[in-house]
Amino acid sequence: MALVVQKFGGTSVGNIERIKNVANRVINTVENGDQVVVVVSAMGKSTDELVALAKGVTEKPSKREMDMLLSTGEQVTISILAMALQERGYDTVSLTGWQAGIITEACHSNARIVNFEKEKITNYLTTGKIVIVAGFQGVTESGEITTLGRGGSDTTAVALAAGLKADRCDIFTDVTGVFTTDPRVVKEARKLSSISYDEMLELANLGAGVLHPRAVEFAKNFQVKLTVRSSMVEEEGTMIEEEASVEENLVVRGLAFESNVTKISVCGMPNNISGLSNLFTTLAANNINVDIIIQNVIDSENTNISFSINSEKLTETLEVLEGNRSVLLYEEIQHETGLAKVSIVGSGMISNPGVAGIMFKSLSDVGILIKMVSTSEIKVSTVIDQNEMVKAVETLHKEFKLDEIKVLQR
Ligand code: ADP
Ligand code: ASP
Ligand code: MG
């Protein structure tokens, strides 16, 4: 008898018909002789609707109350799914995050799971119950309800799979697997049969919304056997594993992109030993997350420093820089909004030099100006104009022949 964690995302539980479809899938697994722990998201777009509800009252809701509000979304799904299974005669219990023993750090809206008291679930499993857990939520040591960040139900599922030492964790969603890029944006995107944890982690961090980055981190750290597949179409999904076992020869395996990027340039800062550290410790102290950083030394006295942020943080960042002008001693701040980040990812880059060059040439050939670059061993990211984002992704998808991938199975 295998222990299986199955997670169903928002679209997959979007209405009563779909919840009944989920119940069927769970029942099939149980009838196959396996034990099942189910993790569900809030129904359809209901988390967005709850956010909108709060916005009707205040532009700046407290994070504690937001967590209180948003955690109700998943609570609706667990109870309805439990009822659907009970109606079919199956012994089931639904659990909120705190009832399932998911302990998080004391941080609202984007908390990390720090502990999992697994007996809360195993006690039910040993009595033969199907356990249904609310994704995306936990509780702090002091009893405060927290949420794990948007898309965090994936993390709940993988954390439970790791803690329970489940035989596998299946993420059921509205696409048939992990694609070379978002199939809703690029119609030539191809489904991958397998992808490594490291590649998936880069893609998730760089904007591929199909998996929550922390879920991939957990999977890698605890070697969870993780699959992404469709809740609606009967088709083999994508296996996320230590090393991609199919389509091994791809240099670039996927493309990720995100819009809403702003570039800030701090011009004419003194070119001294503490300039960079002053600037970035000030930003960090004000909770401003910086992505790409470029330093341009002008002469022995002056340096320009550019960095990218999420555009939502623009006003706050400018305020912080203005407020610290007397310490940072810059001459001028410039900023450019309406940018996007487009990244290529693939473990094959380690052993294939020149991939960045091919990317830059390919973009320049279609007239796309690159404004910033950052690289790691297995990725190259470029910041470009947001209006050219889709064209860039389509161009690179073709350049690296990702549209030619044949559907191979394991
Ligand atoms: P769920 O509600 O099931 O968690 P999400 O909307 O969070 O579903 O994630 C699935 C979506 O991720 C897809 O509908 C797709 O638009 C998007 N996506 C982005 N990048 C990729 C990719 N590389 N492969 C597959 N889907 C992707
Ligand atoms: N319901 C939450 C969200 O929409 C968590 C999730 O679906 O994973 O972000
Ligand atoms: Mg999701």
PDB file of C-alpha atoms in Angstrom, residues 4-10 12 22 25 29 154 168-175 227-234:
ATOM      1  CA  VAL A   4       0.060   9.331  -1.886  1.00  0.00           C
ATOM      2  CA  VAL A   5      -0.372  13.094  -1.484  1.00  0.00           C
ATOM      3  CA  GLN A   6      -2.636  14.593  -4.156  1.00  0.00           C
ATOM      4  CA  LYS A   7      -2.999  18.352  -4.524  1.00  0.00           C
ATOM      5  CA  PHE A   8      -5.768  20.016  -6.535  1.00  0.00           C
ATOM      6  CA  GLY A   9      -5.464  23.699  -7.484  1.00  0.00           C
ATOM      7  CA  GLY A  10      -8.119  26.400  -7.748  1.00  0.00           C
ATOM      8  CA  SER A  12      -9.527  21.933 -10.511  1.00  0.00           C
ATOM      9  CA  VAL A  22     -11.686  15.349  -7.739  1.00  0.00           C
ATOM     10  CA  ARG A  25      -9.871  10.697  -8.674  1.00  0.00           C
ATOM     11  CA  THR A  29      -6.599   5.955  -5.852  1.00  0.00           C
ATOM     12  CA  ASP A 154       1.739  23.396  -3.624  1.00  0.00           C
ATOM     13  CA  ARG A 168       4.730  10.287  -4.214  1.00  0.00           C
ATOM     14  CA  CYS A 169       3.177  13.729  -4.476  1.00  0.00           C
ATOM     15  CA  ASP A 170       0.966  14.519  -7.457  1.00  0.00           C
ATOM     16  CA  ILE A 171       0.124  18.144  -8.214  1.00  0.00           C
ATOM     17  CA  PHE A 172      -3.088  18.161 -10.269  1.00  0.00           C
ATOM     18  CA  THR A 173      -3.641  21.395 -12.149  1.00  0.00           C
ATOM     19  CA  ASP A 174      -5.248  22.923 -15.244  1.00  0.00           C
ATOM     20  CA  VAL A 175      -2.410  22.077 -17.646  1.00  0.00           C
ATOM     21  CA  THR A 227       4.688  15.045 -10.582  1.00  0.00           C
ATOM     22  CA  VAL A 228       2.658  17.833 -12.199  1.00  0.00           C
ATOM     23  CA  ARG A 229      -0.348  16.604 -14.194  1.00  0.00           C
ATOM     24  CA  SER A 230      -3.841  17.486 -15.302  1.00  0.00           C
ATOM     25  CA  SER A 231      -6.868  17.018 -13.073  1.00  0.00           C
ATOM     26  CA  MET A 232      -9.104  16.844 -16.133  1.00  0.00           C
ATOM     27  CA  VAL A 233      -7.208  15.054 -18.904  1.00  0.00           C
ATOM     28  CA  GLU A 234      -5.962  11.494 -18.420  1.00  0.00           C
TER      29      GLU A 234
END
